[in-house]
Amino acid sequence: MQAELLKIHPLNPEPRKINRAVEVLQNGGIIVYPTDTIYGIGCDLTNRRSVEKLCAILGIKPVKLDLSFICHDLSHISAYVKRIDTPEFKVLKKALPGPFTFIFESSTQVPKILGITKKTVGIRIPDHPIPRDIVKLLGNPLITSSIKNDDEIKEYTTDPEEIYEDFKHKVDLVIDGGTGGNVPSTVVDFTGSEPIIIRQGLGHFDEFAS
């Protein structure tokens, strides 16, 4: 079956359309959606069958799962992270919502949800109303990956209609929230004694680390 293409206003998402996206997720669907960096592909974290389907689309085994969780706000994070110390929390409060993925040790809840052992988890709170509205209404994070391009020159696809052509037979819904970016999030590892930048992307961590 061909995926649905749904245009949603990037600044003022229409509640009816956010409801539609959540409905697809609740029915076990996979969606493509915009973020504050690049377009992502994801599903409801708590639906194991959907997670397996997402892994199949991405060509990875569930045991090798190394994807991020899209959360609505900081209070949403606590169930999935083992511990956030005060200095780290202060950084997160300043940097989020924003173009960062923060890696923490996962809580005991994560393996129970996914059915696999996962020592770490990447947390994203994008500065974009569409994914955050979806997650807020859904009540669960999205487990997500970036939409990558096989082209060696153009790593990330920015045109939602082009993304739709690529994914219309693989996913259930593609959200057109306008042209996406082509720079991914900055990934910061908080699992050690000092934060380490794993990947420099759109976000400038030094602005918030001092």
Coordinates of N, CA and C in Angstrom, one line a residue:
M1 N 0.8 -1.2 0.0 CA 0.0 0.0 0.0 C 0.9 1.3 0.0
Q2 N 0.5 2.3 -0.7 CA 1.3 3.5 -0.9 C 1.1 4.4 0.4
A3 N 2.2 5.0 0.8 CA 2.1 5.9 1.9 C 1.3 7.1 1.7
E4 N 0.7 7.7 2.7 CA 0.0 8.9 2.7 C 1.0 10.1 2.8
L5 N 0.8 11.1 2.0 CA 1.6 12.3 2.0 C 0.7 13.4 2.7
L6 N 1.2 13.9 3.8 CA 0.4 14.9 4.6 C 1.2 16.2 4.8
K7 N 0.7 17.3 4.2 CA 1.3 18.6 4.4 C 0.9 19.2 5.7
I8 N 1.9 19.6 6.6 CA 1.6 20.2 7.9 C 2.4 21.5 7.9
H9 N 1.7 22.5 8.4 CA 2.4 23.8 8.5 C 3.5 23.7 9.5
P10 N 4.7 24.1 9.1 CA 5.9 23.9 10.0 C 6.0 24.8 11.2
L11 N 5.3 25.9 11.2 CA 5.3 26.8 12.4 C 4.0 26.7 13.2
N12 N 2.9 26.4 12.6 CA 1.6 26.3 13.3 C 0.9 25.0 12.8
P13 N 1.4 23.9 13.3 CA 0.9 22.6 12.9 C -0.6 22.5 13.2
E14 N -1.4 22.1 12.2 CA -2.9 21.9 12.3 C -3.2 20.7 13.3
P15 N -3.9 20.9 14.4 CA -4.2 19.8 15.3 C -4.8 18.6 14.6
R16 N -5.7 18.8 13.7 CA -6.3 17.7 13.0 C -5.3 16.8 12.3
K17 N -4.2 17.5 11.7 CA -3.2 16.7 11.0 C -2.2 16.0 11.9
I18 N -2.0 16.7 13.1 CA -1.1 16.0 14.1 C -1.9 14.8 14.6
N19 N -3.2 14.9 14.8 CA -4.0 13.8 15.2 C -3.9 12.6 14.2
R20 N -3.9 13.0 13.0 CA -3.7 11.9 11.9 C -2.4 11.2 12.0
A21 N -1.3 11.9 12.2 CA 0.0 11.3 12.4 C 0.1 10.4 13.6
V22 N -0.6 10.9 14.7 CA -0.6 10.1 15.9 C -1.4 8.8 15.7
E23 N -2.5 8.9 15.0 CA -3.3 7.8 14.7 C -2.6 6.7 13.9
V24 N -1.8 7.1 12.9 CA -0.9 6.2 12.2 C 0.1 5.5 13.1
L25 N 0.7 6.2 14.0 CA 1.7 5.7 14.9 C 1.0 4.7 15.9
Q26 N -0.2 5.0 16.4 CA -0.9 4.1 17.3 C -1.3 2.8 16.6
N27 N -1.5 2.9 15.3 CA -1.8 1.7 14.5 C -0.6 0.9 14.1
G28 N 0.5 1.3 14.6 CA 1.8 0.5 14.3 C 2.5 1.0 13.1
G29 N 2.2 2.2 12.6 CA 2.8 2.8 11.4 C 4.1 3.4 11.6
I30 N 4.8 3.5 10.5 CA 6.1 4.2 10.4 C 5.9 5.5 9.7
I31 N 6.5 6.6 10.3 CA 6.3 7.9 9.6 C 7.6 8.6 9.3
V32 N 7.6 9.5 8.4 CA 8.7 10.3 8.0 C 8.3 11.8 8.4
Y33 N 9.1 12.5 9.0 CA 8.7 13.8 9.5 C 9.9 14.8 9.6
P34 N 9.6 16.1 9.6 CA 10.7 17.1 9.7 C 11.2 17.3 11.1
T35 N 12.4 17.7 11.3 CA 12.9 18.2 12.6 C 13.6 19.5 12.4
D36 N 14.3 20.0 13.4 CA 15.0 21.2 13.3 C 16.4 21.1 12.6
T37 N 16.7 19.8 12.2 CA 17.9 19.6 11.4 C 17.5 18.9 10.1
I38 N 17.4 17.6 10.1 CA 17.1 16.9 8.8 C 15.8 16.1 9.0
Y39 N 15.2 15.6 8.0 CA 14.1 14.7 8.1 C 14.4 13.4 8.8
G40 N 13.5 12.9 9.6 CA 13.7 11.7 10.3 C 12.6 10.7 9.9
I41 N 12.9 9.4 10.3 CA 12.0 8.3 10.1 C 11.9 7.6 11.4
G42 N 10.6 7.3 11.9 CA 10.5 6.8 13.2 C 9.1 6.1 13.4
C43 N 9.0 5.6 14.7 CA 7.7 4.9 15.1 C 7.6 5.1 16.6
D44 N 6.5 4.6 17.1 CA 6.2 4.6 18.5 C 7.2 3.7 19.2
L45 N 8.0 4.3 20.1 CA 9.0 3.5 20.9 C 8.4 2.3 21.6
T46 N 7.1 2.3 22.0 CA 6.6 1.3 22.8 C 6.0 0.1 22.0
N47 N 6.0 0.3 20.7 CA 5.4 -0.7 19.8 C 6.5 -1.6 19.2
R48 N 6.7 -2.8 19.8 CA 7.9 -3.6 19.4 C 7.8 -4.0 17.9
R49 N 6.6 -4.3 17.5 CA 6.4 -4.7 16.1 C 6.8 -3.6 15.1
S50 N 6.4 -2.4 15.5 CA 6.8 -1.2 14.7 C 8.3 -1.0 14.7
V51 N 8.9 -1.2 15.8 CA 10.4 -1.0 15.9 C 11.1 -2.1 15.1
E52 N 10.6 -3.3 15.0 CA 11.2 -4.3 14.2 C 11.0 -4.0 12.7
K53 N 9.8 -3.4 12.4 CA 9.6 -3.0 11.0 C 10.5 -1.8 10.6
L54 N 10.7 -0.9 11.5 CA 11.7 0.2 11.3 C 13.1 -0.3 11.1
C55 N 13.5 -1.2 11.9 CA 14.8 -1.8 11.7 C 15.0 -2.5 10.3
A56 N 13.9 -3.2 9.9 CA 13.9 -3.8 8.6 C 14.1 -2.8 7.5
I57 N 13.4 -1.7 7.6 CA 13.5 -0.6 6.6 C 14.9 0.0 6.5
L58 N 15.5 0.1 7.7 CA 16.8 0.7 7.8 C 17.9 -0.3 7.6
G59 N 17.5 -1.6 7.5 CA 18.5 -2.7 7.2 C 19.4 -2.9 8.4
I60 N 18.9 -2.8 9.6 CA 19.7 -3.2 10.8 C 18.9 -4.2 11.7
K61 N 19.7 -4.9 12.5 CA 19.1 -5.9 13.4 C 18.7 -5.2 14.7
P62 N 17.5 -5.6 15.2 CA 17.1 -5.0 16.5 C 18.2 -5.0 17.6
V63 N 19.0 -6.0 17.7 CA 20.0 -6.1 18.7 C 21.1 -5.1 18.4
K64 N 21.2 -4.6 17.2 CA 22.2 -3.6 16.8 C 21.6 -2.2 16.9
L65 N 20.4 -2.1 17.4 CA 19.7 -0.8 17.4 C 20.5 0.3 18.1
D66 N 20.7 1.4 17.4 CA 21.4 2.5 18.0 C 20.8 3.8 17.5
L67 N 19.5 3.9 17.8 CA 18.7 5.0 17.3 C 18.4 6.0 18.5
S68 N 17.9 7.2 18.1 CA 17.6 8.2 19.2 C 16.1 8.2 19.5
F69 N 15.8 8.7 20.7 CA 14.4 8.9 21.1 C 14.1 10.4 21.0
I70 N 13.0 10.7 20.3 CA 12.5 12.0 20.2 C 11.5 12.2 21.3
C71 N 11.8 13.2 22.2 CA 11.0 13.5 23.4 C 10.3 14.8 23.2
H72 N 9.3 15.1 24.0 CA 8.6 16.4 24.0 C 9.3 17.4 24.8
D73 N 9.7 17.0 26.0 CA 10.4 18.0 26.9 C 11.3 17.2 27.9
L74 N 12.0 17.9 28.8 CA 12.9 17.3 29.7 C 12.2 16.3 30.6
S75 N 11.0 16.6 31.0 CA 10.3 15.7 32.0 C 10.0 14.3 31.3
H76 N 10.0 14.4 30.0 CA 9.7 13.1 29.2 C 11.0 12.2 29.2
I77 N 12.1 12.8 29.5 CA 13.4 12.0 29.4 C 13.6 11.1 30.5
S78 N 13.2 11.4 31.7 CA 13.5 10.8 33.0 C 13.3 9.3 33.0
A79 N 12.3 8.8 32.3 CA 11.9 7.4 32.3 C 12.9 6.5 31.5
Y80 N 13.7 7.2 30.7 CA 14.6 6.4 29.7 C 16.1 6.6 30.0
V81 N 16.4 7.5 30.9 CA 17.8 7.8 31.3 C 18.1 7.3 32.7
K82 N 19.2 6.7 32.9 CA 19.5 6.1 34.2 C 19.7 7.3 35.3
R83 N 20.4 8.3 34.9 CA 20.7 9.4 35.8 C 21.1 10.6 35.0
I84 N 20.6 11.8 35.4 CA 21.1 13.1 34.9 C 21.6 13.9 36.1
D85 N 22.9 14.1 36.2 CA 23.4 15.0 37.3 C 23.0 16.4 37.1
T86 N 23.2 17.2 38.1 CA 22.8 18.6 38.1 C 23.5 19.4 37.0
P87 N 24.8 19.3 36.9 CA 25.5 20.0 35.8 C 25.0 19.7 34.4
E88 N 24.7 18.4 34.2 CA 24.2 17.9 32.9 C 22.8 18.5 32.7
F89 N 22.0 18.5 33.7 CA 20.6 18.9 33.6 C 20.6 20.4 33.2
K90 N 21.6 21.2 33.8 CA 21.7 22.6 33.5 C 22.0 22.9 32.0
V91 N 22.9 22.0 31.5 CA 23.3 22.1 30.1 C 22.1 21.8 29.2
L92 N 21.4 20.7 29.5 CA 20.2 20.3 28.8 C 19.1 21.4 28.8
K93 N 18.9 22.0 29.9 CA 17.9 23.0 30.1 C 18.2 24.2 29.2
K94 N 19.5 24.5 29.0 CA 19.9 25.6 28.1 C 19.9 25.2 26.6
A95 N 20.3 24.0 26.3 CA 20.5 23.6 24.9 C 19.2 23.0 24.3
L96 N 18.2 22.6 25.1 CA 17.0 22.0 24.5 C 15.8 22.8 24.7
P97 N 14.8 22.9 23.8 CA 14.9 22.2 22.5 C 16.0 22.7 21.6
G98 N 16.6 21.9 20.8 CA 17.7 22.3 19.9 C 18.3 21.2 19.1
P99 N 19.2 21.5 18.3 CA 19.8 20.5 17.3 C 20.9 19.6 17.9
F100 N 20.5 19.0 19.0 CA 21.5 18.1 19.7 C 20.9 16.7 20.0
T101 N 21.8 15.7 20.0 CA 21.4 14.4 20.5 C 22.4 14.1 21.6
F102 N 21.8 13.9 22.8 CA 22.6 13.7 24.0 C 22.5 12.2 24.4
I103 N 23.7 11.6 24.5 CA 23.8 10.1 24.9 C 24.0 10.0 26.4
F104 N 23.1 9.1 26.9 CA 23.2 8.8 28.4 C 23.1 7.3 28.6
E105 N 23.5 6.9 29.8 CA 23.2 5.5 30.1 C 21.7 5.3 30.2
S106 N 21.2 4.2 29.6 CA 19.8 4.0 29.6 C 19.3 3.4 31.0
S107 N 18.0 3.7 31.3 CA 17.4 3.2 32.5 C 17.0 1.8 32.3
T108 N 16.6 1.1 33.3 CA 16.2 -0.3 33.3 C 14.9 -0.4 32.5
Q109 N 14.2 0.7 32.3 CA 12.9 0.7 31.5 C 13.1 0.4 30.0
V110 N 14.3 0.9 29.5 CA 14.5 0.8 28.0 C 14.5 -0.7 27.5
P111 N 15.3 -1.5 28.2 CA 15.3 -2.9 27.7 C 13.9 -3.6 27.8
K112 N 13.2 -3.2 28.9 CA 11.8 -3.8 29.0 C 10.9 -3.4 27.9
I113 N 11.0 -2.1 27.4 CA 10.2 -1.6 26.3 C 10.6 -2.2 25.0
L114 N 11.9 -2.2 24.7 CA 12.4 -2.7 23.4 C 12.6 -4.2 23.4
G115 N 12.7 -4.9 24.5 CA 13.0 -6.3 24.5 C 14.4 -6.7 24.2
I116 N 15.3 -5.7 24.2 CA 16.7 -5.9 24.0 C 17.6 -5.1 25.0
T117 N 18.8 -5.6 25.2 CA 19.6 -4.9 26.2 C 20.2 -3.7 25.4
K118 N 20.1 -2.5 26.0 CA 20.6 -1.3 25.5 C 21.3 -0.5 26.6
K119 N 22.6 -0.4 26.6 CA 23.3 0.3 27.6 C 23.2 1.8 27.6
T120 N 23.1 2.3 26.4 CA 23.0 3.8 26.2 C 21.8 4.2 25.3
V121 N 21.4 5.4 25.5 CA 20.2 5.9 24.7 C 20.5 7.4 24.2
G122 N 20.2 7.7 23.0 CA 20.3 9.0 22.5 C 19.0 9.8 22.6
I123 N 19.1 11.0 23.2 CA 17.9 11.7 23.5 C 17.8 13.0 22.6
R124 N 16.7 13.2 21.9 CA 16.5 14.4 21.1 C 15.2 15.1 21.5
I125 N 15.3 16.5 21.7 CA 14.2 17.3 21.8 C 14.3 18.4 20.7
P126 N 13.8 18.1 19.5 CA 14.1 19.1 18.4 C 13.3 20.4 18.6
D127 N 13.9 21.4 18.1 CA 13.2 22.7 18.2 C 12.4 22.9 16.9
H128 N 11.3 22.0 16.9 CA 10.4 22.0 15.7 C 9.1 21.6 16.3
P129 N 8.0 22.3 16.0 CA 6.7 22.0 16.6 C 6.1 20.7 16.1
I130 N 6.4 20.3 14.9 CA 5.7 19.1 14.4 C 6.0 17.8 15.1
P131 N 7.3 17.4 15.2 CA 7.6 16.2 16.0 C 7.3 16.3 17.5
R132 N 7.4 17.5 18.0 CA 7.2 17.7 19.5 C 5.7 17.6 19.7
D133 N 4.8 18.2 18.9 CA 3.4 18.1 19.0 C 2.9 16.6 18.9
I134 N 3.5 15.9 17.9 CA 3.2 14.5 17.7 C 3.5 13.7 19.0
V135 N 4.7 13.8 19.5 CA 5.2 13.1 20.7 C 4.3 13.4 21.9
K136 N 4.0 14.7 22.0 CA 3.2 15.1 23.2 C 1.8 14.4 23.2
L137 N 1.2 14.4 22.0 CA -0.1 13.8 21.9 C -0.1 12.3 21.9
L138 N 1.0 11.7 21.4 CA 1.2 10.3 21.4 C 1.4 9.8 22.8
G139 N 2.1 10.6 23.6 CA 2.4 10.2 25.0 C 3.6 9.3 25.2
N140 N 4.3 8.9 24.1 CA 5.5 8.2 24.1 C 6.5 8.8 23.2
P141 N 7.8 8.6 23.4 CA 8.8 9.1 22.4 C 8.7 8.3 21.1
L142 N 9.2 8.9 20.1 CA 9.5 8.2 18.8 C 10.9 7.7 18.8
I143 N 11.0 6.5 18.3 CA 12.4 6.0 18.1 C 12.7 6.3 16.7
T144 N 13.9 6.9 16.4 CA 14.1 7.6 15.2 C 15.5 7.5 14.6
S145 N 15.5 7.7 13.3 CA 16.8 7.7 12.6 C 16.7 8.8 11.5
S146 N 17.8 9.3 11.1 CA 17.8 10.4 10.0 C 17.6 9.7 8.7
I147 N 17.0 10.5 7.8 CA 16.8 10.1 6.4 C 18.1 10.4 5.6
K148 N 18.8 9.4 5.3 CA 20.1 9.5 4.6 C 19.9 9.3 3.1
N149 N 20.8 9.8 2.3 CA 20.8 9.6 0.9 C 22.0 8.8 0.5
D150 N 21.8 7.9 -0.5 CA 22.9 7.0 -1.0 C 23.9 7.8 -1.8
D151 N 23.5 9.0 -2.2 CA 24.4 9.9 -3.1 C 25.6 10.3 -2.2
E152 N 26.8 10.1 -2.8 CA 28.0 10.4 -2.0 C 28.2 11.9 -1.8
I153 N 27.6 12.7 -2.7 CA 27.7 14.2 -2.6 C 26.7 14.8 -1.7
K154 N 25.4 14.3 -2.0 CA 24.3 14.9 -1.2 C 23.9 13.8 -0.1
E155 N 24.4 14.0 1.1 CA 24.2 13.0 2.1 C 22.8 12.9 2.6
Y156 N 22.1 14.1 2.7 CA 20.8 14.1 3.3 C 19.8 14.7 2.3
T157 N 18.7 14.1 2.1 CA 17.6 14.6 1.2 C 16.8 15.6 1.9
T158 N 16.7 16.8 1.3 CA 16.0 17.9 1.9 C 14.6 18.2 1.4
D159 N 14.2 17.6 0.2 CA 13.0 17.9 -0.4 C 12.0 16.8 0.0
P160 N 10.9 17.2 0.7 CA 9.9 16.2 1.2 C 9.2 15.4 0.1
E161 N 9.1 16.0 -1.1 CA 8.4 15.2 -2.2 C 9.4 14.2 -2.7
E162 N 10.7 14.5 -2.7 CA 11.7 13.5 -3.1 C 11.8 12.4 -2.1
I163 N 11.7 12.8 -0.8 CA 11.7 11.7 0.2 C 10.5 10.8 0.1
Y164 N 9.3 11.4 -0.3 CA 8.1 10.6 -0.5 C 8.3 9.6 -1.6
E165 N 8.9 10.0 -2.7 CA 9.1 9.1 -3.8 C 10.0 7.9 -3.3
D166 N 11.0 8.3 -2.5 CA 11.9 7.2 -2.0 C 11.3 6.3 -1.0
F167 N 10.3 6.8 -0.2 CA 9.8 6.0 0.9 C 8.3 5.6 0.8
K168 N 7.7 6.0 -0.3 CA 6.2 5.8 -0.4 C 5.8 4.3 -0.3
H169 N 6.7 3.4 -0.6 CA 6.4 2.0 -0.5 C 7.0 1.3 0.7
K170 N 7.6 2.1 1.5 CA 8.3 1.5 2.7 C 7.6 1.9 4.0
V171 N 7.0 3.2 4.1 CA 6.5 3.7 5.3 C 4.9 3.9 5.1
D172 N 4.3 4.4 6.2 CA 2.8 4.6 6.1 C 2.4 6.0 5.9
L173 N 3.3 6.9 6.4 CA 3.0 8.4 6.3 C 4.3 9.2 6.1
V174 N 4.2 10.1 5.1 CA 5.3 11.1 5.0 C 4.7 12.5 5.2
I175 N 5.3 13.2 6.2 CA 4.8 14.5 6.5 C 5.7 15.5 5.7
D176 N 5.0 16.4 5.0 CA 5.7 17.4 4.3 C 5.6 18.7 5.2
G177 N 6.7 19.0 5.8 CA 6.7 20.2 6.6 C 7.6 21.3 6.0
G178 N 7.8 21.2 4.7 CA 8.6 22.2 4.0 C 10.0 21.6 3.8
T179 N 10.9 22.3 3.2 CA 12.3 21.9 2.9 C 13.0 21.7 4.2
G180 N 13.7 20.5 4.3 CA 14.4 20.2 5.5 C 15.9 20.7 5.4
G181 N 16.6 20.5 6.5 CA 18.0 20.9 6.5 C 18.9 19.8 5.9
N182 N 20.2 20.1 5.8 CA 21.1 19.0 5.4 C 22.3 18.8 6.3
V183 N 22.1 19.4 7.5 CA 23.2 19.2 8.6 C 22.5 18.5 9.8
P184 N 23.0 17.4 10.2 CA 22.4 16.6 11.3 C 22.7 17.3 12.6
S185 N 22.1 16.7 13.7 CA 22.3 17.2 15.0 C 23.7 16.9 15.5
T186 N 24.2 17.7 16.4 CA 25.4 17.5 17.1 C 25.2 16.4 18.2
V187 N 26.1 15.4 18.2 CA 25.9 14.3 19.2 C 26.9 14.5 20.3
V188 N 26.4 14.5 21.5 CA 27.3 14.7 22.7 C 27.1 13.5 23.6
D189 N 28.2 12.9 24.0 CA 28.2 11.7 24.9 C 28.3 12.1 26.3
F190 N 27.3 11.9 27.1 CA 27.3 12.2 28.6 C 27.6 11.0 29.5
T191 N 28.0 9.9 28.9 CA 28.2 8.7 29.7 C 29.5 8.6 30.5
G192 N 30.4 9.5 30.2 CA 31.7 9.5 30.9 C 31.8 10.6 31.9
S193 N 32.9 10.9 32.5 CA 33.1 11.9 33.5 C 33.0 13.3 32.9
E194 N 33.3 13.4 31.6 CA 33.3 14.7 30.8 C 32.5 14.5 29.6
P195 N 31.7 15.5 29.1 CA 31.0 15.3 27.9 C 31.9 15.3 26.7
I196 N 31.6 14.4 25.7 CA 32.5 14.3 24.5 C 31.6 14.5 23.3
I197 N 32.1 15.4 22.4 CA 31.3 15.6 21.1 C 31.7 14.4 20.2
I198 N 30.7 13.6 19.9 CA 30.9 12.4 19.0 C 30.8 12.9 17.5
R199 N 29.9 13.8 17.3 CA 29.7 14.3 15.9 C 29.3 15.8 16.0
Q200 N 30.1 16.6 15.3 CA 29.7 18.0 15.2 C 28.7 18.2 14.1
G201 N 27.6 18.7 14.5 CA 26.5 19.0 13.5 C 26.1 20.4 13.6
L202 N 24.8 20.6 13.6 CA 24.2 22.0 13.5 C 24.4 22.7 14.9
G203 N 24.3 22.0 16.0 CA 24.4 22.7 17.3 C 25.8 22.9 17.7
H204 N 26.0 24.1 18.4 CA 27.4 24.4 18.9 C 27.3 24.2 20.4
F205 N 27.9 23.1 20.9 CA 27.8 22.7 22.3 C 28.5 23.6 23.2
D206 N 29.6 24.2 22.8 CA 30.4 25.1 23.6 C 29.6 26.2 24.2
E207 N 28.6 26.7 23.4 CA 27.8 27.8 23.9 C 27.0 27.5 25.2
F208 N 26.8 26.2 25.4 CA 25.9 25.8 26.6 C 26.8 25.1 27.6
A209 N 28.0 24.7 27.3 CA 28.8 23.9 28.3 C 29.5 24.7 29.3
S210 N 29.6 26.0 29.1 CA 30.3 26.8 30.1 C 29.5 27.2 31.3

